[in-house]
PDB file of C-alpha atoms in Angstrom:
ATOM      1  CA  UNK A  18     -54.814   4.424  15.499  1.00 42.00           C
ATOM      2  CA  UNK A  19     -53.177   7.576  16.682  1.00 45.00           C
ATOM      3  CA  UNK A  20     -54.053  10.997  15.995  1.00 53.00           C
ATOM      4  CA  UNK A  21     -52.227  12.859  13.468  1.00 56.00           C
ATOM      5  CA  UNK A  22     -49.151  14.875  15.062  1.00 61.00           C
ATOM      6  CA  UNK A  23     -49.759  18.905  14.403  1.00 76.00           C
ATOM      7  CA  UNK A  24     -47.354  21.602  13.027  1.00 88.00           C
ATOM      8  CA  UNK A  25     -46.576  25.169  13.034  1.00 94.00           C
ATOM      9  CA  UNK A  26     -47.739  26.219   9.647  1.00 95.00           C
ATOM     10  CA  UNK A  27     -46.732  29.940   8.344  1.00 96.00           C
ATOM     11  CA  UNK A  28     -49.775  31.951   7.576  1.00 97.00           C
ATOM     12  CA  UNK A  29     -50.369  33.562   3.813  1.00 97.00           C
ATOM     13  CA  UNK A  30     -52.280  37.348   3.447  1.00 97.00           C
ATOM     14  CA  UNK A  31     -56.421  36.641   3.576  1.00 98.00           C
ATOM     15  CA  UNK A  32     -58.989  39.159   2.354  1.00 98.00           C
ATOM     16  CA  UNK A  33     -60.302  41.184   5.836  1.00 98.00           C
ATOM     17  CA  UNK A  34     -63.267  42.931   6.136  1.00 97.00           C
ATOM     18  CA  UNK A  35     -64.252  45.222   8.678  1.00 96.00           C
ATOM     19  CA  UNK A  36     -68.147  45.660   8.829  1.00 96.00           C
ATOM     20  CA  UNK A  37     -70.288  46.616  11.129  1.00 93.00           C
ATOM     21  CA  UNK A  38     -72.011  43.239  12.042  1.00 94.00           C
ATOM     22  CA  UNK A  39     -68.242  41.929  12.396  1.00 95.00           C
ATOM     23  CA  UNK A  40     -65.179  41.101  10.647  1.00 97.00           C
ATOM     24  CA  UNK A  41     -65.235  38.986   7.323  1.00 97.00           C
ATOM     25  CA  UNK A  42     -62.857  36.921   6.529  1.00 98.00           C
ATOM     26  CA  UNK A  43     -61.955  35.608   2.942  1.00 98.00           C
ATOM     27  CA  UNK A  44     -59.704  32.438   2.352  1.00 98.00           C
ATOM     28  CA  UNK A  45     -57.799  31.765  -0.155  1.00 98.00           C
ATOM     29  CA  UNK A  46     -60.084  28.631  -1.153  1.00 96.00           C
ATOM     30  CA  UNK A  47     -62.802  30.952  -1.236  1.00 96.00           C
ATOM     31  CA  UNK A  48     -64.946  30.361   1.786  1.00 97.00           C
ATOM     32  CA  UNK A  49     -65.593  33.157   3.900  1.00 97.00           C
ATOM     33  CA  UNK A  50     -66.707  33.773   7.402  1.00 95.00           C
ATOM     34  CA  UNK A  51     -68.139  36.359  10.316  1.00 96.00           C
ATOM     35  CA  UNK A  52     -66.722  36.826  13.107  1.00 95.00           C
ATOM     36  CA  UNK A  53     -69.875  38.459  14.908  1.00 92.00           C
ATOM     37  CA  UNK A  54     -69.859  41.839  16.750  1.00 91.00           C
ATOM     38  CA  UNK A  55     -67.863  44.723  17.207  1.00 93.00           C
ATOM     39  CA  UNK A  56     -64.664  43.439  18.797  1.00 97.00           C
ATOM     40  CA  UNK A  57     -64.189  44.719  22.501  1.00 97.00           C
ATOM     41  CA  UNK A  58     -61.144  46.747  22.916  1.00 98.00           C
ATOM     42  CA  UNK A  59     -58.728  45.652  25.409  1.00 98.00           C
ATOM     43  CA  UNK A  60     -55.230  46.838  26.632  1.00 96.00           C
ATOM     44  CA  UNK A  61     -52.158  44.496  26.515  1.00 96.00           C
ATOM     45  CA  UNK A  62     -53.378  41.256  26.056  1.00 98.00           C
ATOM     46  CA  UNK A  63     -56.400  38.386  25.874  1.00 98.00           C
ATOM     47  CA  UNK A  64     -55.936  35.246  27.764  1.00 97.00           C
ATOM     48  CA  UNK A  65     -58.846  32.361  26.498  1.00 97.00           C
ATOM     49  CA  UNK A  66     -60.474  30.371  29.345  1.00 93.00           C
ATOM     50  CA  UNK A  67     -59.518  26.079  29.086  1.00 93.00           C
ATOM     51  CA  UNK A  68     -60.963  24.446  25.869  1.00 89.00           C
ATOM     52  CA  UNK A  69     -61.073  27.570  23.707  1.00 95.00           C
ATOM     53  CA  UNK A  70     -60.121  28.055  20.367  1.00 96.00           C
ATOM     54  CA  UNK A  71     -57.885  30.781  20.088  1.00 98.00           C
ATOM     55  CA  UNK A  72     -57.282  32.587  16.924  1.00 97.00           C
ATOM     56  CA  UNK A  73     -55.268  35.700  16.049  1.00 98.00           C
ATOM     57  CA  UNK A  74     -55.946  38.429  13.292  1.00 98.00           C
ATOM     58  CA  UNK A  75     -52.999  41.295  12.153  1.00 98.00           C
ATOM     59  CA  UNK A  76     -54.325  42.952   9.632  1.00 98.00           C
ATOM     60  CA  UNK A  77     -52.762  45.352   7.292  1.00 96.00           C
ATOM     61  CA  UNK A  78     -52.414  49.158   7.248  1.00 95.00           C
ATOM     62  CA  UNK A  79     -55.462  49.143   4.791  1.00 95.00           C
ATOM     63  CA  UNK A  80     -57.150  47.038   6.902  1.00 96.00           C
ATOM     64  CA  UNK A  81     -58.078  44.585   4.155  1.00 97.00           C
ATOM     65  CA  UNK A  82     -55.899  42.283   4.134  1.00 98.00           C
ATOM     66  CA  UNK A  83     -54.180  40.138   6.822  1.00 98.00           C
ATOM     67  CA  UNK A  84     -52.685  37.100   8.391  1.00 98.00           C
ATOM     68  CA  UNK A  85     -54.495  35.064  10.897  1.00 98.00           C
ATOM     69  CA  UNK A  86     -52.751  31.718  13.094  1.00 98.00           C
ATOM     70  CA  UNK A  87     -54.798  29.614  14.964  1.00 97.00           C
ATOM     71  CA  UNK A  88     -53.186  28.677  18.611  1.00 97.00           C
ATOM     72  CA  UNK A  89     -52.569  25.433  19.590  1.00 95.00           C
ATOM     73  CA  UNK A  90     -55.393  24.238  17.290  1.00 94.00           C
ATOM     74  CA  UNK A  91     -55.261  20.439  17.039  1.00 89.00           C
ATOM     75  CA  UNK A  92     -58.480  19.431  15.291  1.00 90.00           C
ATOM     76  CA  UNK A  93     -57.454  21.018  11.790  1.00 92.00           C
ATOM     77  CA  UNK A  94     -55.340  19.336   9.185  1.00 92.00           C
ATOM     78  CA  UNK A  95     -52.067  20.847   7.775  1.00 92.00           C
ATOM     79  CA  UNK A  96     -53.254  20.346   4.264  1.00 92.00           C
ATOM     80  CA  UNK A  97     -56.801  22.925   5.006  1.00 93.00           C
ATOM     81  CA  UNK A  98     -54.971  25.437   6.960  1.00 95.00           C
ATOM     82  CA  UNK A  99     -52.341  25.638   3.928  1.00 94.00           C
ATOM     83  CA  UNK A 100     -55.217  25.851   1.244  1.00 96.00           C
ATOM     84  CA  UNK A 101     -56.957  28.702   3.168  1.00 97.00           C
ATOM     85  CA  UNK A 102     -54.130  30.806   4.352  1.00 98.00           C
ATOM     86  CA  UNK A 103     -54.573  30.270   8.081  1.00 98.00           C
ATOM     87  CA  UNK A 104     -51.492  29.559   9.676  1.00 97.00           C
ATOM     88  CA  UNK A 105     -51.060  27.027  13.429  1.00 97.00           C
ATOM     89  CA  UNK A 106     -48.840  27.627  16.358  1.00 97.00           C
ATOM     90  CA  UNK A 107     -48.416  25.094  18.804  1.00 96.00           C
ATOM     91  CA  UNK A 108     -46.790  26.826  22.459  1.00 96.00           C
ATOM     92  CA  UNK A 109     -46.527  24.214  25.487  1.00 94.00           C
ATOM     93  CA  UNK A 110     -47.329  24.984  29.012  1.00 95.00           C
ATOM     94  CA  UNK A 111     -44.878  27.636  29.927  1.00 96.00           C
ATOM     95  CA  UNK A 112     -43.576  28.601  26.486  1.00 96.00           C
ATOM     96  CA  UNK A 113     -44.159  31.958  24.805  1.00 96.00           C
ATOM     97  CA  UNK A 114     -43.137  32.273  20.874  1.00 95.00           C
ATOM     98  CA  UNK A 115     -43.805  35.824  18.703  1.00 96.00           C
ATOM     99  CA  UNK A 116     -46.089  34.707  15.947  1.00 95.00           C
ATOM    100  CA  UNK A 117     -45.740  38.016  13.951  1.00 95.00           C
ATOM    101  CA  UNK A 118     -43.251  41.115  14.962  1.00 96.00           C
ATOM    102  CA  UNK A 119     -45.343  42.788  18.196  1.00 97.00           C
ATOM    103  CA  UNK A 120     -47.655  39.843  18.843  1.00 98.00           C
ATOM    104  CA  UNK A 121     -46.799  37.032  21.163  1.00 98.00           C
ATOM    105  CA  UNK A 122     -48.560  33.624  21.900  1.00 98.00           C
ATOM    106  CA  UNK A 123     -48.113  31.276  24.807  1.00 96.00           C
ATOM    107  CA  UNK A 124     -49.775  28.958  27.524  1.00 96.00           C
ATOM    108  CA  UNK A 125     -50.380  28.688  30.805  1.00 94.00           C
ATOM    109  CA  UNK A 126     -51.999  25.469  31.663  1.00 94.00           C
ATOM    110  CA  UNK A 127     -54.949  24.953  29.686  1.00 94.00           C
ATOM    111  CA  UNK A 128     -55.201  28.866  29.322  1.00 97.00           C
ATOM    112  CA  UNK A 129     -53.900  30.678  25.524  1.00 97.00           C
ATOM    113  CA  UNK A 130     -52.689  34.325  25.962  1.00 97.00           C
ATOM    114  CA  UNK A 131     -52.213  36.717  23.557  1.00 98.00           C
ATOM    115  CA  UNK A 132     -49.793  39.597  23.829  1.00 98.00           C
ATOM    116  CA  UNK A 133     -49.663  42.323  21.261  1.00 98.00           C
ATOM    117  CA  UNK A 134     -48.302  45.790  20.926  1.00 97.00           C
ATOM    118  CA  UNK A 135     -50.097  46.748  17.812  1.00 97.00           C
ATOM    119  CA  UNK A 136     -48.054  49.923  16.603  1.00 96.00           C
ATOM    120  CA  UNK A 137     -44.892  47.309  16.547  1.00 97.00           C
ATOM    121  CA  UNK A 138     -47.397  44.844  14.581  1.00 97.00           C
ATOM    122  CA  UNK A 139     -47.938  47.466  11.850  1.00 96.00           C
ATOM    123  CA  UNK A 140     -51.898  47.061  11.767  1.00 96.00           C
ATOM    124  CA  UNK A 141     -54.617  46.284  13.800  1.00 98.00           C
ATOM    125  CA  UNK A 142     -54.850  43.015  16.401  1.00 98.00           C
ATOM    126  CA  UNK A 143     -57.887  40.623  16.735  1.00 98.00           C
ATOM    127  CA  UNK A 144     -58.287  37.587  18.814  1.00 98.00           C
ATOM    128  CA  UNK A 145     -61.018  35.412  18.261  1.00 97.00           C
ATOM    129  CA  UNK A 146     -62.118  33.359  21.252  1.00 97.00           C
ATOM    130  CA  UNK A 147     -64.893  30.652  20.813  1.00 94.00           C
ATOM    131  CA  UNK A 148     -65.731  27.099  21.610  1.00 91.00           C
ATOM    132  CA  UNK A 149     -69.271  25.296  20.586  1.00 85.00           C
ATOM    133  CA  UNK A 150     -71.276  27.423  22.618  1.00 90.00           C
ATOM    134  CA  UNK A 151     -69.803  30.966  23.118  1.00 91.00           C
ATOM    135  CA  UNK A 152     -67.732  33.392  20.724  1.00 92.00           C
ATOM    136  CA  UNK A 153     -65.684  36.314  22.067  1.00 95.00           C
ATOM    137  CA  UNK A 154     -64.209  39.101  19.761  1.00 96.00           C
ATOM    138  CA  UNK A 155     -61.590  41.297  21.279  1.00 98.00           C
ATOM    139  CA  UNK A 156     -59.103  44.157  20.080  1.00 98.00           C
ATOM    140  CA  UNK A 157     -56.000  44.823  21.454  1.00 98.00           C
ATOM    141  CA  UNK A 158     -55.428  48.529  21.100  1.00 98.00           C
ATOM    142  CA  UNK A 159     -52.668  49.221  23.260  1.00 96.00           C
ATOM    143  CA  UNK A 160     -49.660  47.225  24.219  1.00 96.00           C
ATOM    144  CA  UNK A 161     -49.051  46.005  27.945  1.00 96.00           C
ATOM    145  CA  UNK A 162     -48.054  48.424  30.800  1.00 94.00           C
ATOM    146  CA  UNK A 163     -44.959  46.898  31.364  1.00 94.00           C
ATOM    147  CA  UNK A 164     -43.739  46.867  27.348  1.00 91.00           C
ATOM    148  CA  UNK A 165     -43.841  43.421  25.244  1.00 91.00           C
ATOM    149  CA  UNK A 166     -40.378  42.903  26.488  1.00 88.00           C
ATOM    150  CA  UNK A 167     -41.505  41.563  29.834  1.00 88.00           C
ATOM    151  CA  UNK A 168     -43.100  38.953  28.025  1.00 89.00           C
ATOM    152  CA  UNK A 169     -40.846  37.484  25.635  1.00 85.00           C
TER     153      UNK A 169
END
């Protein structure tokens, strides 16, 4: 038996909440969870080492609400990323695709990269970086030297 193929599937607006022990999110099913720690603020972009999950946060102007896309993600099923909000993107080695106006996703060989300009993005950019061992929290606060047009 094979495994089950995996889609792109659009994110919906989550509840966000920025705390001081980390940022909450709230799914539409109900569950909630921490990311842990104040994020570490970063210029440009986050590239995620091979075998980590890799997932993005844009939040709103309020900051409460949001949209978050796991990348390249193939352990979850269509069916619980649709009931909680969460939206998938899966980028091959070599492709680059813009998730949400000023953030862009690709892949470079086992590595995920994230991209974001956040004043084109409209809020605030997270990327969540963890495997079963280590979590990373990082915020992209300005966009990349050379403009997100070099990387489209």
């Amino acid at each position: 038996m094979s495994a089950p193929s995996r889609n792109d599937v659009p994110p919906t607006s989550i509840g966000v909440d920025l705390r001081e022990e980390g940022i909450v999110i709230e799914y539409l099913d109900g569950r909630t969870t921490l990311y842990r720690g104040v994020p570490d603020a970063v210029e440009g972009s986050v590239t995620a080492g091979p075998g980590k999950e890799t997932h993005v946060l844009v939040t709103d102007p309020t900051e409460t609400e949001g949209v978050m896309t796991y990348v390249n993600d193939y352990n979850t099923d269509d069916d619980i990323l649709e009931d909680s909000g969460v939206g998938r993107v899966i980028v091959e080695d070599g492709e680059r695709d813009e998730v949400f106006p000023g953030v862009i996703v690709g892949r470079t060989g086992q590595r995920n990269e994230v991209i974001a300009d956040p004043e084109i993005a409209g809020g605030r950019v997270f990327v969540f970086v963890e495997d079963g061992w280590t979590e990373g929290s990082f915020e992209i606060v300005d966009a990349p030297e050379d403009g997100l047009d070099a990387h489209r």
